[in-house]
GROMACS .gro file of C-alpha atoms in nm:
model
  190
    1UNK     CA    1  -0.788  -0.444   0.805
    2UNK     CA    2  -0.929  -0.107   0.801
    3UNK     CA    3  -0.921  -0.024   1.216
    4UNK     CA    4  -0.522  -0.147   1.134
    5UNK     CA    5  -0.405   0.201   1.203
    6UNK     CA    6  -0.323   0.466   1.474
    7UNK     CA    7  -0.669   0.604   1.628
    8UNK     CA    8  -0.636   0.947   1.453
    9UNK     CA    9  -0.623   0.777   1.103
   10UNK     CA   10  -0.936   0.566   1.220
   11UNK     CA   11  -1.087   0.831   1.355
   12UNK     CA   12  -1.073   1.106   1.040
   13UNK     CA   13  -1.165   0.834   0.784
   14UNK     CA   14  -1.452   0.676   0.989
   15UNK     CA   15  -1.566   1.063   1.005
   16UNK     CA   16  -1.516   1.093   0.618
   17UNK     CA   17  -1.731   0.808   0.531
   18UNK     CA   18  -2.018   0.886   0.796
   19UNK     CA   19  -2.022   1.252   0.602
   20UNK     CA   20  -2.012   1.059   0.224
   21UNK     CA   21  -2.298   0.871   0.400
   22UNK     CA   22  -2.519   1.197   0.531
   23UNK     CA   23  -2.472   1.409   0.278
   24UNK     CA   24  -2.418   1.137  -0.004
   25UNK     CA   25  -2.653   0.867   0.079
   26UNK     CA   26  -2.365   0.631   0.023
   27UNK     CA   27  -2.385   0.298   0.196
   28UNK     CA   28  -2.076   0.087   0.342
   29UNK     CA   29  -2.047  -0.269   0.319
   30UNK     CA   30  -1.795  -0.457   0.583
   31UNK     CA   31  -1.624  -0.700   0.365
   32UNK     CA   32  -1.301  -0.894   0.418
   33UNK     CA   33  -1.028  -0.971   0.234
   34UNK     CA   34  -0.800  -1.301   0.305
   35UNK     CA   35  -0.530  -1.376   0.309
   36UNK     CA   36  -0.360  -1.000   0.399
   37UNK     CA   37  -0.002  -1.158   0.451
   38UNK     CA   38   0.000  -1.340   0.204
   39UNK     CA   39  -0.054  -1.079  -0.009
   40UNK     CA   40   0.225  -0.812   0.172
   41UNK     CA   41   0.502  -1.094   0.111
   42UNK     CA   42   0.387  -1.135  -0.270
   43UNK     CA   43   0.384  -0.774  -0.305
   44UNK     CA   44   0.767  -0.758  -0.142
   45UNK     CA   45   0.890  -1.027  -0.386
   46UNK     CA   46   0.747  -0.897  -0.741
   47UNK     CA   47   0.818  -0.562  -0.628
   48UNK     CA   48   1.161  -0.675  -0.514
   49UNK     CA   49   1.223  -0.902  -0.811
   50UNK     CA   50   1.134  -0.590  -1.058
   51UNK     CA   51   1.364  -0.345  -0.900
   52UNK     CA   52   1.649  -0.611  -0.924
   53UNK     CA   53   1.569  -0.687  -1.287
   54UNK     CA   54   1.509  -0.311  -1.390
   55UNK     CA   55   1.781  -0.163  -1.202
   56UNK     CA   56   2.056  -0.409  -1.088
   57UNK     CA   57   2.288  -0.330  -1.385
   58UNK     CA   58   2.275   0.037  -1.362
   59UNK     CA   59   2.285  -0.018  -0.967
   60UNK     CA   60   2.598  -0.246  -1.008
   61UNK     CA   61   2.775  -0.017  -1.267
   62UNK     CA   62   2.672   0.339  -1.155
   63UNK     CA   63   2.453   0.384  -0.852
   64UNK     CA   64   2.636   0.145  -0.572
   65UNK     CA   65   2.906   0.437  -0.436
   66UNK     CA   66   2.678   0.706  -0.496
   67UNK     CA   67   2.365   0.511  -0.291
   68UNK     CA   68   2.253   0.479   0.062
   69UNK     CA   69   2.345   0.160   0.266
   70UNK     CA   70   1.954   0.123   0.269
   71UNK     CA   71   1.951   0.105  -0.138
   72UNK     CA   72   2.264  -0.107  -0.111
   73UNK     CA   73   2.083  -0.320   0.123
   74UNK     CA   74   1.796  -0.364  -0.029
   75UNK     CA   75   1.913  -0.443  -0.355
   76UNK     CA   76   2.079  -0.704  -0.187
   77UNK     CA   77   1.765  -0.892  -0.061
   78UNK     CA   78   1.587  -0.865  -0.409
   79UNK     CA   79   1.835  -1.027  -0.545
   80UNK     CA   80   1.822  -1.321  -0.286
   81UNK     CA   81   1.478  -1.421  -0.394
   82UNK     CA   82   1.443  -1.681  -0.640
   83UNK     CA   83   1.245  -1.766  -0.928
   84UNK     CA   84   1.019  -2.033  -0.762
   85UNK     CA   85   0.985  -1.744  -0.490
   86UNK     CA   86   0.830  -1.456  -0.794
   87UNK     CA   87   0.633  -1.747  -0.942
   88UNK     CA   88   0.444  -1.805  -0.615
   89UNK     CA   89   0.381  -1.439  -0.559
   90UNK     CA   90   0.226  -1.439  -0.894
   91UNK     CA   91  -0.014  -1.719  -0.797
   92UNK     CA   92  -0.077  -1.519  -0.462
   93UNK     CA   93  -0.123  -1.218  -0.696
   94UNK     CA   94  -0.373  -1.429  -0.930
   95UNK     CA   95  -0.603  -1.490  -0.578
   96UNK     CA   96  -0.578  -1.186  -0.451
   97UNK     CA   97  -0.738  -1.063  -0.770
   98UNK     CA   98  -0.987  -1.341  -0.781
   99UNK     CA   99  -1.093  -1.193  -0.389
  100UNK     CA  100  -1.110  -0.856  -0.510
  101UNK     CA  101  -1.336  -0.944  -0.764
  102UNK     CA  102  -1.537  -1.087  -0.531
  103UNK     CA  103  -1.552  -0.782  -0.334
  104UNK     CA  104  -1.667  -0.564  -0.625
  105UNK     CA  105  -1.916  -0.777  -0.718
  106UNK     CA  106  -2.077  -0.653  -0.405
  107UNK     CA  107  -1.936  -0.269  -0.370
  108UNK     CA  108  -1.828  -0.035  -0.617
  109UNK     CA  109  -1.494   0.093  -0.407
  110UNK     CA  110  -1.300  -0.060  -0.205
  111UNK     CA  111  -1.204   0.188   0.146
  112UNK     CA  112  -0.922   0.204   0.351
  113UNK     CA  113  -0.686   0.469   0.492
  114UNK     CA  114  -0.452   0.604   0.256
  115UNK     CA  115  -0.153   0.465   0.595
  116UNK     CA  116  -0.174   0.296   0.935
  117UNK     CA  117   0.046   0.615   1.087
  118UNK     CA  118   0.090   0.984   1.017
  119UNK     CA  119   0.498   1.064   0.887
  120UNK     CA  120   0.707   1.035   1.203
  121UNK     CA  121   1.043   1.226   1.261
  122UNK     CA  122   1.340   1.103   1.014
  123UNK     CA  123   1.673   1.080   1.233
  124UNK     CA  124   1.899   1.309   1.168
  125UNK     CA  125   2.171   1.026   1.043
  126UNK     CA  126   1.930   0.876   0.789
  127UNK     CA  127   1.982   1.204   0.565
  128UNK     CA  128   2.325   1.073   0.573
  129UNK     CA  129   2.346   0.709   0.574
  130UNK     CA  130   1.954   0.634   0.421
  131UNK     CA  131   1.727   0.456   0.641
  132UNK     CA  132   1.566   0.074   0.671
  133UNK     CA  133   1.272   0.117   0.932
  134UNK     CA  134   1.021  -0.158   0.827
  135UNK     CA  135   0.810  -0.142   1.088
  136UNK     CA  136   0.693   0.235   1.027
  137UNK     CA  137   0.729   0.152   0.631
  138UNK     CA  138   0.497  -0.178   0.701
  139UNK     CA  139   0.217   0.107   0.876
  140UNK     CA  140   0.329   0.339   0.536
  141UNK     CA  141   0.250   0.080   0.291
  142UNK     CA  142  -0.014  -0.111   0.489
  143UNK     CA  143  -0.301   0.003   0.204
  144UNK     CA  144  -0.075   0.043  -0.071
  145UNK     CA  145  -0.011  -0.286  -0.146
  146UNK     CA  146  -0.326  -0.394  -0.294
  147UNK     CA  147  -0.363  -0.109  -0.583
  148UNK     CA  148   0.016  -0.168  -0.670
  149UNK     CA  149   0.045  -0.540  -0.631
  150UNK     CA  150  -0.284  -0.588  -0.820
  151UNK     CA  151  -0.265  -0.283  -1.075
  152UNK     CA  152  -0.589  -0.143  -0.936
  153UNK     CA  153  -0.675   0.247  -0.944
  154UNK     CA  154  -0.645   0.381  -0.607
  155UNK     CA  155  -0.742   0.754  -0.494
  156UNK     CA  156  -0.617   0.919  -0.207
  157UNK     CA  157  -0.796   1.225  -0.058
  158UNK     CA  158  -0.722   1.406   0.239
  159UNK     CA  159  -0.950   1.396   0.564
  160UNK     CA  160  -0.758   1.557   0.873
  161UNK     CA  161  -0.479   1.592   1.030
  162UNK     CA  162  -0.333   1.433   1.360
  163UNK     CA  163  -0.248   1.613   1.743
  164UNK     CA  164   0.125   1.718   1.545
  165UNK     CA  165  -0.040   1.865   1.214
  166UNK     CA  166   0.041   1.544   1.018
  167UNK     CA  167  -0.216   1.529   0.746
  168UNK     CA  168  -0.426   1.194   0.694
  169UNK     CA  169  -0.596   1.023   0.436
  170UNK     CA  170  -0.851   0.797   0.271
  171UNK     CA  171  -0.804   0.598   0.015
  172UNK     CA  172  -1.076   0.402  -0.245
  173UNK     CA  173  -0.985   0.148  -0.487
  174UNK     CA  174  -1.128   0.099  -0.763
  175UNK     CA  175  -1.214  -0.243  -0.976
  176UNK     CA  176  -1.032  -0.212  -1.302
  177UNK     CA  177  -1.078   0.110  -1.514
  178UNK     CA  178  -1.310   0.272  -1.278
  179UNK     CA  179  -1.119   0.577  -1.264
  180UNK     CA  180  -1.405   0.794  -1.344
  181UNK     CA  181  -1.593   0.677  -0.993
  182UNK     CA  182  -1.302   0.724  -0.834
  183UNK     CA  183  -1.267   1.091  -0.902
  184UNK     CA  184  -1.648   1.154  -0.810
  185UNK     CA  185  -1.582   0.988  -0.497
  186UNK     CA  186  -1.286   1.216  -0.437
  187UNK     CA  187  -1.464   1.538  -0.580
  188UNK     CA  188  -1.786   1.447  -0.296
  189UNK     CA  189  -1.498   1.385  -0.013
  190UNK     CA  190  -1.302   1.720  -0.099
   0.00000   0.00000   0.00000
């Protein structure tokens, strides 16, 4: 999951933890987590059921001229999903826990990088019109999804930048109120 990203992001976060482990001592444990896909389509349909139950009247009554066909659309598709749908994602949500629990039995941070991909150009019609590109918001949200699905506390700390300039990122999560070790572990990376 973690070499799931362009060779720049791999690159400056295999360089930040190699430095956490010289001048640090810190130690890195290859663990995996299952079930990855699971967990993205779980994440899309509590995420997608909450935005249709928080916002769908104000969407429907206020926001639907004034929004982007990508708002429009999306709203659309969270309200497609039913309620057998959100209870399943909650019992993908209750493993996915269960595995990360696991994990932390074994190592006090989880690492990844904070994306798969450094921002890439917005088209000039998507300032317009919005835009719906899931296959650069997949690489976006590829590490993401566990801290917000899950309710973990996630850090993100920047480690380099790409050929263009584009800054990149590491990210730790943490096991549940370890907020405290995640902020050393920033403070030691910056």
């Amino acid at each position: 999951w973690f070499d799931h990203c362009d060779d720049a992001v791999r690159s400056n976060c295999y360089k930040a933890l190699y430095l956490l482990k010289l001048h640090y001592g810190c130690e890195t444990l290859e663990v995996t987590l299952p079930e990855l896909e699971e967990m993205r389509r779980a994440h899309y349909i509590t995420i997608g059921c909450e935005c249709d139950s928080s916002f769908s009247h104000d969407f429907e009554n206020l926001g639907r001229e004034k929004s982007g066909v990508d708002a429009r659309i999306q709203m659309r598709a969270y309200r497609a999903f039913s309620s057998r749908e959100f209870l399943n994602a909650q019992r993908h949500r209750f493993r996915q826990m269960y595995y990360h629990t696991e994990i932390f039995k074994k190592a006090s941070v989880i690492v990844t990088p904070t994306t798969g991909i450094t921002a890439y150009h917005i088209q000039r019609d998507a300032l317009k019109y919005g835009e719906i590109d899931y296959i650069n918001s997949a690489e976006l949200m590829r590490y993401q999804i566990a801290g917000n699905l899950l309710g973990l506390p996630a850090i993100s700390i920047p480690v380099g930048y790409d050929t263009f300039g584009m800054p990149i990122g590491i990210q730790f999560i943490g096991r549940p109120w370890s907020e405290a070790t995640l902020l050393r572990l920033a403070c030691a990376v910056e």
